[in-house]
mmCIF file of C-alpha atoms in Angstrom:
data_model
loop_
_atom_site.group_PDB
_atom_site.id
_atom_site.type_symbol
_atom_site.label_atom_id
_atom_site.label_comp_id
_atom_site.label_asym_id
_atom_site.label_seq_id
_atom_site.Cartn_x
_atom_site.Cartn_y
_atom_site.Cartn_z
ATOM 1 C CA MET A 1 -59.262 0.944 -19.813
ATOM 2 C CA LYS A 2 -61.115 -2.356 -19.665
ATOM 3 C CA HIS A 3 -64.556 -2.675 -18.118
ATOM 4 C CA SER A 4 -63.347 -5.525 -15.925
ATOM 5 C CA GLN A 5 -60.695 -3.267 -14.394
ATOM 6 C CA LEU A 6 -63.294 -0.550 -13.839
ATOM 7 C CA PHE A 7 -65.551 -3.117 -12.148
ATOM 8 C CA ILE A 8 -62.810 -4.372 -9.827
ATOM 9 C CA ASP A 9 -61.737 -0.837 -8.892
ATOM 10 C CA SER A 10 -65.370 0.123 -8.280
ATOM 11 C CA LEU A 11 -65.623 -2.678 -5.758
ATOM 12 C CA ILE A 12 -62.353 -2.429 -3.862
ATOM 13 C CA ASN A 13 -60.656 0.910 -4.538
ATOM 14 C CA PRO A 14 -62.833 3.981 -3.949
ATOM 15 C CA LYS A 15 -59.848 6.319 -4.169
ATOM 16 C CA LYS A 16 -59.402 5.476 -7.859
ATOM 17 C CA LEU A 17 -62.971 6.559 -8.550
ATOM 18 C CA ALA A 18 -61.821 10.166 -8.312
ATOM 19 C CA ALA A 19 -59.344 9.556 -11.128
ATOM 20 C CA TYR A 20 -62.074 8.006 -13.268
ATOM 21 C CA ARG A 21 -63.926 11.324 -13.326
ATOM 22 C CA ILE A 22 -61.823 12.268 -16.351
ATOM 23 C CA LEU A 23 -62.836 9.209 -18.365
ATOM 24 C CA SER A 24 -64.924 9.877 -21.415
ATOM 25 C CA ILE A 25 -68.657 9.864 -20.801
ATOM 26 C CA GLY A 26 -68.994 7.145 -23.436
ATOM 27 C CA LYS A 27 -66.885 4.734 -21.394
ATOM 28 C CA VAL A 28 -68.882 5.515 -18.248
ATOM 29 C CA ILE A 29 -72.202 5.024 -20.051
ATOM 30 C CA GLN A 30 -70.945 1.697 -21.459
ATOM 31 C CA TYR A 31 -70.090 0.578 -17.925
ATOM 32 C CA VAL A 32 -73.505 1.631 -16.623
ATOM 33 C CA PHE A 33 -75.248 -0.222 -19.444
ATOM 34 C CA ILE A 34 -73.256 -3.367 -18.659
ATOM 35 C CA LEU A 35 -74.557 -3.144 -15.080
ATOM 36 C CA ILE A 36 -78.089 -2.499 -16.358
ATOM 37 C CA THR A 37 -77.862 -5.538 -18.624
ATOM 38 C CA LEU A 38 -76.719 -7.630 -15.659
ATOM 39 C CA ILE A 39 -79.676 -6.481 -13.552
ATOM 40 C CA THR A 40 -82.118 -6.956 -16.418
ATOM 41 C CA ALA A 41 -80.905 -10.483 -17.123
ATOM 42 C CA PHE A 42 -81.240 -11.385 -13.446
ATOM 43 C CA SER A 43 -84.701 -9.809 -13.186
ATOM 44 C CA PHE A 44 -85.827 -11.483 -16.388
ATOM 45 C CA GLY A 45 -84.653 -14.838 -15.043
ATOM 46 C CA GLN A 46 -86.701 -14.265 -11.918
ATOM 47 C CA PHE A 47 -89.666 -13.184 -14.029
ATOM 48 C CA THR A 48 -89.614 -16.287 -16.194
ATOM 49 C CA THR A 49 -89.374 -18.640 -13.223
ATOM 50 C CA GLY A 50 -91.985 -16.619 -11.335
ATOM 51 C CA VAL A 51 -94.442 -16.717 -14.224
ATOM 52 C CA ASN A 52 -94.026 -20.467 -14.584
ATOM 53 C CA GLU A 53 -94.627 -21.043 -10.865
ATOM 54 C CA ASN A 54 -97.646 -18.736 -10.729
ATOM 55 C CA VAL A 55 -99.178 -20.121 -13.919
ATOM 56 C CA LEU A 56 -99.228 -23.631 -12.537
ATOM 57 C CA ASN A 57 -101.608 -22.494 -9.790
ATOM 58 C CA ILE A 58 -104.266 -21.084 -12.155
ATOM 59 C CA ASP A 59 -105.792 -23.534 -14.628
ATOM 60 C CA GLY A 60 -107.494 -21.209 -17.112
ATOM 61 C CA LEU A 61 -104.532 -18.883 -17.340
ATOM 62 C CA THR A 62 -102.144 -21.702 -18.195
ATOM 63 C CA GLU A 63 -103.456 -22.059 -21.733
ATOM 64 C CA TYR A 64 -103.549 -18.305 -22.278
ATOM 65 C CA ILE A 65 -99.944 -17.828 -21.141
ATOM 66 C CA ALA A 66 -98.837 -20.777 -23.270
ATOM 67 C CA ASP A 67 -100.494 -19.159 -26.296
ATOM 68 C CA ILE A 68 -98.939 -15.709 -25.865
ATOM 69 C CA GLN A 69 -95.619 -16.778 -24.331
ATOM 70 C CA TRP A 70 -93.740 -15.959 -27.538
ATOM 71 C CA LEU A 71 -95.055 -12.408 -27.221
ATOM 72 C CA LEU A 72 -94.922 -12.021 -23.446
ATOM 73 C CA TYR A 73 -91.236 -12.682 -22.877
ATOM 74 C CA PRO A 74 -89.739 -10.281 -25.454
ATOM 75 C CA PHE A 75 -91.982 -7.441 -24.297
ATOM 76 C CA ALA A 76 -91.221 -8.239 -20.680
ATOM 77 C CA PHE A 77 -87.477 -8.134 -21.378
ATOM 78 C CA ILE A 78 -87.726 -4.819 -23.234
ATOM 79 C CA PHE A 79 -89.925 -3.336 -20.504
ATOM 80 C CA LEU A 80 -87.530 -4.516 -17.779
ATOM 81 C CA PHE A 81 -84.545 -3.095 -19.641
ATOM 82 C CA ILE A 82 -86.153 0.319 -20.158
ATOM 83 C CA PHE A 83 -87.507 0.530 -16.613
ATOM 84 C CA THR A 84 -84.194 -0.573 -15.098
ATOM 85 C CA THR A 85 -82.342 1.963 -17.232
ATOM 86 C CA LEU A 86 -84.566 4.773 -16.008
ATOM 87 C CA LEU A 87 -84.216 3.726 -12.382
ATOM 88 C CA ILE A 88 -80.444 3.271 -12.457
ATOM 89 C CA PHE A 89 -79.824 6.589 -14.218
ATOM 90 C CA ALA A 90 -82.129 8.368 -11.773
ATOM 91 C CA ARG A 91 -80.377 6.702 -8.837
ATOM 92 C CA ILE A 92 -76.932 7.669 -10.129
ATOM 93 C CA SER A 93 -78.122 11.238 -10.728
ATOM 94 C CA LEU A 94 -79.445 11.511 -7.172
ATOM 95 C CA TYR A 95 -76.194 10.112 -5.772
ATOM 96 C CA ALA A 96 -74.296 12.655 -7.872
ATOM 97 C CA LEU A 97 -76.492 15.484 -6.606
ATOM 98 C CA ALA A 98 -75.825 14.456 -3.005
ATOM 99 C CA GLY A 99 -72.118 14.136 -3.847
ATOM 100 C CA TYR A 100 -72.170 17.601 -5.365
ATOM 101 C CA PHE A 101 -73.493 19.035 -2.111
ATOM 102 C CA PHE A 102 -70.848 17.081 -0.170
ATOM 103 C CA SER A 103 -68.162 18.478 -2.484
ATOM 104 C CA LYS A 104 -69.269 22.007 -1.606
ATOM 105 C CA ILE A 105 -69.267 21.189 2.116
ATOM 106 C CA MET A 106 -65.815 19.598 1.808
ATOM 107 C CA LYS A 107 -64.617 22.595 -0.230
ATOM 108 C CA ARG A 108 -63.596 20.420 -3.175
ATOM 109 C CA ARG A 109 -63.581 21.500 -6.772
ATOM 110 C CA GLY A 110 -65.867 19.236 -8.698
ATOM 111 C CA GLU A 111 -68.416 19.765 -11.382
ATOM 112 C CA TYR A 112 -71.653 17.796 -11.396
ATOM 113 C CA ARG A 113 -70.580 15.884 -14.511
ATOM 114 C CA HIS A 114 -67.407 14.677 -12.776
ATOM 115 C CA ILE A 115 -69.283 13.657 -9.656
ATOM 116 C CA TRP A 116 -71.872 11.869 -11.825
ATOM 117 C CA ARG A 117 -69.099 9.735 -13.327
ATOM 118 C CA THR A 118 -67.767 8.976 -9.864
ATOM 119 C CA ALA A 119 -71.277 8.101 -8.661
ATOM 120 C CA ALA A 120 -71.790 5.764 -11.621
ATOM 121 C CA PHE A 121 -68.827 3.680 -10.486
ATOM 122 C CA ALA A 122 -69.637 4.022 -6.795
ATOM 123 C CA ALA A 123 -73.133 2.598 -7.375
ATOM 124 C CA THR A 124 -71.686 -0.803 -8.302
ATOM 125 C CA TRP A 125 -71.924 -2.128 -4.733
ATOM 126 C CA ALA A 126 -75.514 -0.941 -4.355
ATOM 127 C CA ILE A 127 -76.481 -2.720 -7.567
ATOM 128 C CA LEU A 128 -74.780 -5.957 -6.537
ATOM 129 C CA ILE A 129 -76.343 -5.796 -3.072
ATOM 130 C CA SER A 130 -79.799 -5.366 -4.606
ATOM 131 C CA ILE A 131 -79.247 -8.439 -6.799
ATOM 132 C CA LEU A 132 -78.015 -10.496 -3.835
ATOM 133 C CA SER A 133 -80.920 -9.380 -1.669
ATOM 134 C CA GLU A 134 -83.387 -10.610 -4.272
ATOM 135 C CA MET A 135 -81.489 -13.858 -4.622
ATOM 136 C CA PHE A 136 -81.550 -14.569 -0.886
ATOM 137 C CA GLN A 137 -84.947 -12.959 -0.145
ATOM 138 C CA LEU A 138 -83.554 -10.338 2.257
ATOM 139 C CA SER A 139 -85.399 -7.258 3.496
ATOM 140 C CA GLY A 140 -85.550 -4.609 0.780
ATOM 141 C CA THR A 141 -85.435 -1.633 3.139
ATOM 142 C CA TRP A 142 -82.242 -2.659 4.901
ATOM 143 C CA THR A 143 -80.428 -3.637 1.740
ATOM 144 C CA THR A 144 -81.404 -0.333 0.129
ATOM 145 C CA LEU A 145 -80.106 1.618 3.123
ATOM 146 C CA ILE A 146 -76.874 -0.379 3.138
ATOM 147 C CA GLY A 147 -76.473 0.243 -0.599
ATOM 148 C CA ILE A 148 -77.036 3.974 -0.172
ATOM 149 C CA PHE A 149 -74.574 4.110 2.716
ATOM 150 C CA ILE A 150 -71.837 2.255 0.803
ATOM 151 C CA THR A 151 -72.354 4.329 -2.344
ATOM 152 C CA MET A 152 -72.228 7.621 -0.485
ATOM 153 C CA LEU A 153 -69.189 6.433 1.473
ATOM 154 C CA PHE A 154 -67.385 5.620 -1.788
ATOM 155 C CA ILE A 155 -68.348 9.006 -3.237
ATOM 156 C CA ILE A 156 -67.120 10.846 -0.142
ATOM 157 C CA ILE A 157 -63.832 8.898 -0.150
ATOM 158 C CA ALA A 158 -63.412 9.740 -3.844
ATOM 159 C CA LEU A 159 -64.197 13.393 -3.141
ATOM 160 C CA THR A 160 -61.263 13.560 -0.752
ATOM 161 C CA LYS A 161 -59.039 13.007 -3.809
ATOM 162 C CA TYR A 162 -60.663 15.824 -5.791
ATOM 163 C CA PRO A 163 -58.635 19.051 -5.881
ATOM 164 C CA LYS A 164 -59.338 21.659 -3.213
ATOM 165 C CA GLN A 165 -61.023 24.927 -4.076
ATOM 166 C CA SER A 166 -58.669 27.875 -4.476
#
């Protein structure tokens, strides 16, 4: 299965997310890392433009930043990538934990590892909303709540397609 098809289905077809629970964990991790790379590239772009704008306002720091710029940007990119990876994996794990509790309430048969895979795909909207909110300078609290709501809605819709408990 191609990553582009997984991306499209993650956006518009939450019922298919239940079927993707049987994908190999390697494919799911690849998909998550593609999303992490997308977020990191966007954040790094904002960082580089933000540093250039802020540096222009401080005279003494301009020379210092110009001198260490070759060192600053690679470390910033690596730091952003690692930090984003930790945050996204923690977010997906928390969504999966909530989905696991919903699966028990809904009397659906689902292991945590299956729900984690479903949550990884369901988190696509939340990630895109967070990028768009930064792009358009929207309120972080509301966009986070909207992202959580959409992700949990997609997980719950996917859980309806999980098999029932015997």
